[in-house]
Amino acid sequence: MAPLHWVAIVLSFVATIQNYAGHMEASADIGVCYGMLGSDLPSAPEVISLYKQYGIEKMRLFEPNTAALQALKGSNINISLDIRNQDLADLAASQDAVNSWFNTNVEPYLNDVNFNFIAVGNEVIPGSLGGYVLPVMNYLQKILDDKNLHGIKVTTVLPGNALQSSYPPSSGAFTSEASSVMSGILSFLSAKGSPLMINVYPYFAYASDPTNVRLDYAQFTATSPVVRDGSLSYYNLFDAMVDAFFAAMEKAGGGDVGVVVSESGWPSDGNGNFTTPNLAGTYNRHFVKHITSKVGTPKKPGAYIEGYIFAMFNENRKPSGVEQHWGLFYPNKQPVYPVF
């Protein structure tokens, strides 16, 4: 099959694209996560070329992969880089440990790679590693301050289960375990003007309870409010989930902290009729439209929220089932979704 334009991949990115003249540009508000858990994925230079070919200007890297960072040199792609969860305990031990990490994984690329964020851990709050996050954030921030690298923001990534309550959105609150570390983290983020990263997956809510979670509500396609929360009306589950985080952040003293949606998406296979290319494409198209419209959420109208689609490729080294089918592309670089 001949390569399809980006319009076929995320079922158009149309809301972000105003001009089509043989090449399509994705919005600067949208990134794509570059997962590497596949035995048959293209080389890093090929992947970077694919990002550039389709005008994808932001990438999330789940670890400081040398081949990817080398390939990113001169690409002008903006990077969100994760510190690996398994490294947090050692890094929290001292400033010297974080200095060494930075000197190995960031310093050599500063002149040629655009770093937007460094995320200290992925979905480790709540959990046994959560207590290491703030110390590493502080050590890392000291390096950035000393080097006047004010364009790089330090953050961490939270999963949905960091919330004890999320319905209705105004009841959003962190679990007691998450609360024990989030107050300090939110204070740090507020002081530095940095956002909190959150992973938001309406798919899982729908797939786990399709009787009570409507498909149109999960897919941004409802035409009338589905949930009302006081004076606020919710047409889509994504907004409700984000606003539950905003409510939890307010209660933990971080009402002025913004968010970046570090992962969202819909699998195209692996769970019967819940996971088809059409459903995956519909979700991602509307996710892009929603993010790039800059409408914010009912609780935070007009709030600037960046978003990252998960993920660039289907990854065959993940557990069988839906986990292997989140990609916009097959490993052969052909798009997963057909043209609408």
Coordinates of C-alpha atoms in Angstrom, one line a residue:
M1 CA 0.0 0.0 0.0
A2 CA 1.3 3.4 -0.9
P3 CA 2.1 5.7 2.1
L4 CA -0.8 7.8 3.2
H5 CA -0.7 11.4 4.3
W6 CA -1.1 12.3 7.9
V7 CA -4.8 12.8 7.2
A8 CA -5.0 9.0 7.1
I9 CA -2.9 8.4 10.2
V10 CA -4.8 10.3 12.9
L11 CA -7.8 10.5 10.7
S12 CA -6.6 13.8 9.6
F13 CA -5.2 16.1 12.1
V14 CA -7.5 18.3 10.1
A15 CA -8.2 20.7 13.0
T16 CA -4.6 21.5 13.1
I17 CA -4.0 21.8 9.4
Q18 CA -5.2 24.7 7.4
N19 CA -3.2 24.3 4.2
Y20 CA -2.6 21.2 2.1
A21 CA -0.1 21.4 -0.7
G22 CA 1.3 17.9 -0.8
H23 CA 2.7 18.1 2.7
M24 CA 0.7 18.4 6.0
E25 CA 1.9 20.1 9.2
A26 CA 0.8 18.8 12.5
S27 CA 0.1 21.4 15.3
A28 CA 2.9 22.4 17.6
D29 CA 0.5 21.7 20.5
I30 CA 0.4 17.9 19.6
G31 CA 3.2 15.4 20.1
V32 CA 3.5 11.7 19.7
C33 CA 5.2 9.3 22.2
Y34 CA 8.1 7.3 20.8
G35 CA 7.8 3.9 22.4
M36 CA 10.6 1.4 21.7
L37 CA 9.3 -1.9 22.9
G38 CA 9.2 -3.6 19.5
S39 CA 11.6 -6.1 18.0
D40 CA 11.0 -4.8 14.4
L41 CA 10.9 -1.1 14.7
P42 CA 12.6 1.3 12.3
S43 CA 16.0 2.7 13.2
A44 CA 16.1 5.9 15.1
P45 CA 17.1 8.0 12.1
E46 CA 14.2 6.6 10.2
V47 CA 11.8 7.4 13.0
I48 CA 13.0 11.0 13.2
S49 CA 12.5 11.3 9.5
L50 CA 9.0 10.0 9.8
Y51 CA 8.2 12.6 12.5
K52 CA 9.6 15.3 10.2
Q53 CA 7.8 13.9 7.2
Y54 CA 4.4 14.4 8.9
G55 CA 5.2 17.6 10.6
I56 CA 5.1 16.2 14.1
E57 CA 7.0 18.8 16.2
K58 CA 7.0 17.2 19.6
M59 CA 8.2 13.8 20.9
R60 CA 8.1 12.1 24.3
L61 CA 11.0 9.8 25.0
F62 CA 10.5 7.3 27.8
E63 CA 14.2 7.1 28.5
P64 CA 17.4 8.8 27.3
N65 CA 18.1 6.5 24.4
T66 CA 21.4 7.4 22.8
A67 CA 20.5 6.4 19.3
A68 CA 17.3 8.5 19.4
L69 CA 19.1 11.5 20.9
Q70 CA 21.8 11.4 18.3
A71 CA 19.2 11.2 15.5
L72 CA 17.3 14.1 17.0
K73 CA 20.3 16.5 16.6
G74 CA 19.3 19.4 14.3
S75 CA 15.7 18.1 13.9
N76 CA 14.0 21.0 15.7
I77 CA 11.7 18.4 17.3
N78 CA 10.8 19.4 20.9
I79 CA 11.5 16.7 23.4
S80 CA 10.0 15.6 26.6
L81 CA 12.5 13.2 28.2
D82 CA 11.7 10.8 31.0
I83 CA 14.1 9.7 33.7
R84 CA 13.7 5.9 34.0
N85 CA 11.8 4.8 37.1
Q86 CA 14.5 2.3 38.0
D87 CA 17.0 5.1 38.3
L88 CA 15.1 7.2 40.8
A89 CA 16.4 5.7 44.0
D90 CA 20.0 6.1 43.0
L91 CA 19.5 9.6 41.7
A92 CA 17.7 10.7 44.9
A93 CA 20.7 9.9 46.9
S94 CA 22.8 12.9 46.0
Q95 CA 23.2 16.0 43.8
D96 CA 26.3 14.4 42.3
A97 CA 24.3 11.4 41.1
V98 CA 21.9 13.8 39.2
N99 CA 24.8 15.8 37.9
S100 CA 26.3 12.6 36.4
W101 CA 22.9 11.7 34.9
F102 CA 22.5 15.1 33.3
N103 CA 26.1 15.2 32.1
T104 CA 25.6 11.9 30.3
N105 CA 22.1 12.2 29.0
V106 CA 21.4 15.8 28.4
E107 CA 24.5 18.0 28.3
P108 CA 26.0 16.5 25.2
Y109 CA 22.8 17.3 23.2
L110 CA 22.0 20.8 24.5
N111 CA 23.3 22.6 21.5
D112 CA 21.5 20.4 18.9
V113 CA 18.3 19.0 20.6
N114 CA 15.4 21.0 21.9
F115 CA 14.4 19.8 25.4
N116 CA 11.1 21.1 26.7
F117 CA 10.5 18.9 29.7
I118 CA 12.4 16.4 31.8
A119 CA 9.9 14.1 33.6
V120 CA 11.1 12.6 36.9
G121 CA 9.5 9.2 36.7
N122 CA 6.5 7.8 34.8
E123 CA 3.4 6.8 36.9
V124 CA 5.4 6.2 40.1
I125 CA 2.9 8.1 42.2
P126 CA 1.2 6.5 44.1
G127 CA 3.8 3.8 44.7
S128 CA 7.0 2.9 46.6
L129 CA 9.1 5.2 44.3
G130 CA 7.0 8.3 44.8
G131 CA 9.1 9.6 47.6
Y132 CA 12.2 9.9 45.4
V133 CA 10.5 12.2 42.9
L134 CA 10.8 15.6 44.7
P135 CA 14.4 15.2 45.7
V136 CA 15.4 14.4 42.1
M137 CA 13.3 17.3 40.8
N138 CA 15.1 19.7 43.2
Y139 CA 18.6 18.3 42.2
L140 CA 17.7 18.6 38.5
Q141 CA 16.3 22.1 38.9
K142 CA 19.6 23.3 40.5
I143 CA 21.5 22.1 37.5
L144 CA 19.1 24.0 35.1
D145 CA 19.2 27.1 37.2
D146 CA 23.0 27.1 37.4
K147 CA 23.2 26.7 33.7
N148 CA 20.5 29.3 33.0
L149 CA 18.5 26.6 31.1
H150 CA 15.1 28.2 32.0
G151 CA 13.4 26.8 28.9
I152 CA 13.5 23.2 30.3
K153 CA 10.8 22.5 32.8
V154 CA 11.0 19.7 35.4
T155 CA 7.9 17.7 36.1
T156 CA 6.6 14.1 36.7
V157 CA 3.9 12.0 35.1
L158 CA 0.8 10.8 37.0
P159 CA -1.6 8.0 36.1
G160 CA -5.3 8.1 36.6
N161 CA -5.1 5.9 39.7
A162 CA -3.3 8.7 41.5
L163 CA -6.9 9.9 42.1
Q164 CA -9.0 8.5 44.9
S165 CA -12.1 10.1 43.5
S166 CA -12.8 11.4 40.0
Y167 CA -16.7 11.5 39.6
P168 CA -18.1 14.0 39.5
P169 CA -15.0 15.9 38.4
S170 CA -15.4 18.4 41.2
S171 CA -14.9 15.6 43.7
G172 CA -11.4 14.9 42.3
A173 CA -8.9 14.1 45.0
F174 CA -5.6 12.4 45.3
T175 CA -5.3 9.1 47.1
S176 CA -3.8 9.4 50.6
E177 CA -0.6 7.8 49.4
A178 CA -0.3 10.2 46.4
S179 CA -1.3 13.2 48.7
S180 CA 1.7 12.5 50.9
V181 CA 4.1 13.6 48.1
M182 CA 1.9 15.7 45.8
S183 CA 1.7 18.7 48.1
G184 CA 5.5 19.2 47.9
I185 CA 5.6 18.5 44.2
L186 CA 2.8 20.9 43.4
S187 CA 4.6 23.6 45.4
F188 CA 7.7 23.0 43.4
L189 CA 5.8 23.1 40.1
S190 CA 4.0 26.3 41.1
A191 CA 7.2 28.1 42.1
K192 CA 8.9 27.2 38.8
G193 CA 5.9 27.7 36.5
S194 CA 6.0 24.1 35.4
P195 CA 3.0 21.9 34.6
L196 CA 2.1 18.5 35.9
M197 CA 2.0 15.7 33.4
I198 CA -1.0 13.4 33.4
N199 CA -1.9 10.3 31.4
V200 CA -5.5 10.4 30.4
Y201 CA -7.2 7.3 28.8
P202 CA -11.0 7.4 28.3
Y203 CA -10.6 4.1 26.5
F204 CA -10.0 2.2 29.8
A205 CA -13.0 3.7 31.5
Y206 CA -15.2 2.7 28.5
A207 CA -13.8 -0.8 28.0
S208 CA -14.2 -1.6 31.7
D209 CA -17.8 -0.4 32.0
P210 CA -19.5 0.1 28.6
T211 CA -22.9 -0.1 30.2
N212 CA -22.4 3.1 32.1
V213 CA -19.8 4.9 30.1
R214 CA -21.2 5.8 26.7
L215 CA -19.0 5.4 23.6
D216 CA -19.8 8.9 22.3
Y217 CA -18.9 10.4 25.7
A218 CA -15.5 8.5 25.5
Q219 CA -14.9 9.5 21.9
F220 CA -15.6 13.2 21.9
T221 CA -18.7 12.6 19.7
A222 CA -21.6 13.4 22.1
T223 CA -23.7 16.2 20.8
S224 CA -25.3 17.2 24.2
P225 CA -24.0 17.2 27.8
V226 CA -23.6 13.7 29.3
V227 CA -22.5 14.7 32.8
R228 CA -23.5 17.8 34.7
D229 CA -21.5 18.8 37.7
G230 CA -23.0 21.9 39.4
S231 CA -23.0 24.6 36.7
L232 CA -20.5 22.7 34.5
S233 CA -21.6 20.5 31.6
Y234 CA -19.4 17.7 30.2
Y235 CA -19.7 16.5 26.6
N236 CA -16.7 14.2 26.8
L237 CA -15.0 12.0 29.3
F238 CA -11.5 13.4 28.5
D239 CA -12.5 16.8 30.0
A240 CA -14.1 15.2 33.0
M241 CA -10.9 13.3 33.7
V242 CA -8.6 16.3 33.3
D243 CA -10.9 18.4 35.5
A244 CA -10.8 15.7 38.2
F245 CA -7.0 16.2 38.2
F246 CA -7.5 20.0 38.4
A247 CA -9.8 19.6 41.4
A248 CA -7.4 17.3 43.1
M249 CA -4.5 19.7 42.5
E250 CA -6.5 22.6 43.9
K251 CA -7.2 20.6 47.1
A252 CA -3.5 19.8 47.4
G253 CA -2.5 23.4 47.1
G254 CA -1.7 23.5 43.4
G255 CA -4.6 25.4 42.0
D256 CA -2.3 27.5 39.8
V257 CA -0.4 24.6 38.2
G258 CA -1.2 23.7 34.6
V259 CA -1.2 20.2 33.0
V260 CA 0.3 18.5 30.0
V261 CA -1.5 15.4 28.8
S262 CA 1.6 13.2 28.4
E263 CA -0.3 10.2 27.0
S264 CA -3.7 9.7 25.4
G265 CA -5.0 7.4 22.7
W266 CA -7.1 4.4 21.7
P267 CA -5.9 0.9 20.7
S268 CA -6.8 -0.3 17.2
D269 CA -7.0 -4.0 18.0
G270 CA -6.8 -6.5 20.8
N271 CA -10.2 -6.3 22.5
G272 CA -12.8 -7.1 19.9
N273 CA -15.3 -4.4 19.0
F274 CA -13.9 -2.1 21.6
T275 CA -10.7 -1.7 19.6
T276 CA -11.0 -1.1 15.9
P277 CA -9.0 1.2 13.6
N278 CA -12.1 3.3 13.1
L279 CA -12.6 3.8 16.9
A280 CA -8.9 4.5 17.4
G281 CA -8.9 7.0 14.5
T282 CA -12.0 8.7 15.7
Y283 CA -10.7 9.2 19.2
N284 CA -7.3 10.5 18.0
R285 CA -8.8 12.8 15.5
H286 CA -11.1 14.4 18.1
F287 CA -8.3 14.5 20.7
V288 CA -6.2 16.5 18.3
K289 CA -9.1 18.8 17.4
H290 CA -9.9 19.3 21.1
I291 CA -6.3 20.1 22.1
T292 CA -5.6 22.4 19.2
S293 CA -8.8 24.3 19.6
K294 CA -7.4 25.6 22.9
V295 CA -10.8 25.6 24.5
G296 CA -9.5 24.2 27.8
T297 CA -12.0 22.3 29.9
P298 CA -15.3 23.3 31.6
K299 CA -13.4 24.0 34.8
K300 CA -10.5 25.8 33.1
P301 CA -11.9 27.4 30.0
G302 CA -9.1 28.6 27.7
A303 CA -6.4 26.8 29.6
Y304 CA -3.4 25.9 27.5
I305 CA -3.0 22.1 27.5
E306 CA -0.5 20.3 25.3
G307 CA -1.2 16.7 24.3
Y308 CA 0.8 13.6 23.3
I309 CA -0.7 10.7 21.4
F310 CA 0.3 7.3 22.5
A311 CA 2.0 6.0 20.5
M312 CA 4.0 6.2 17.3
F313 CA 4.2 2.4 16.6
N314 CA 2.6 -0.8 17.5
E315 CA 5.0 -2.5 19.8
N316 CA 5.3 -6.3 19.7
R317 CA 7.4 -6.7 22.9
K318 CA 4.5 -5.5 25.0
P319 CA 2.0 -7.9 26.6
S320 CA -0.3 -9.5 24.0
G321 CA -3.7 -7.8 23.5
V322 CA -4.4 -4.1 23.4
E323 CA -1.0 -3.2 24.7
Q324 CA 0.5 -4.1 21.3
H325 CA -1.9 -2.0 19.3
W326 CA -1.7 1.7 20.3
G327 CA 0.5 2.8 17.3
L328 CA -0.3 5.3 14.6
F329 CA 2.1 3.3 12.4
Y330 CA 3.0 -0.3 11.8
P331 CA 6.7 -1.0 12.2
N332 CA 7.0 -0.9 8.4
K333 CA 6.1 2.8 8.7
Q334 CA 2.7 2.3 7.0
P335 CA -0.2 4.0 8.8
V336 CA -2.6 1.8 10.8
Y337 CA -5.8 3.8 10.1
P338 CA -7.4 4.0 6.6
V339 CA -8.5 7.3 5.1
F340 CA -12.0 8.4 6.2

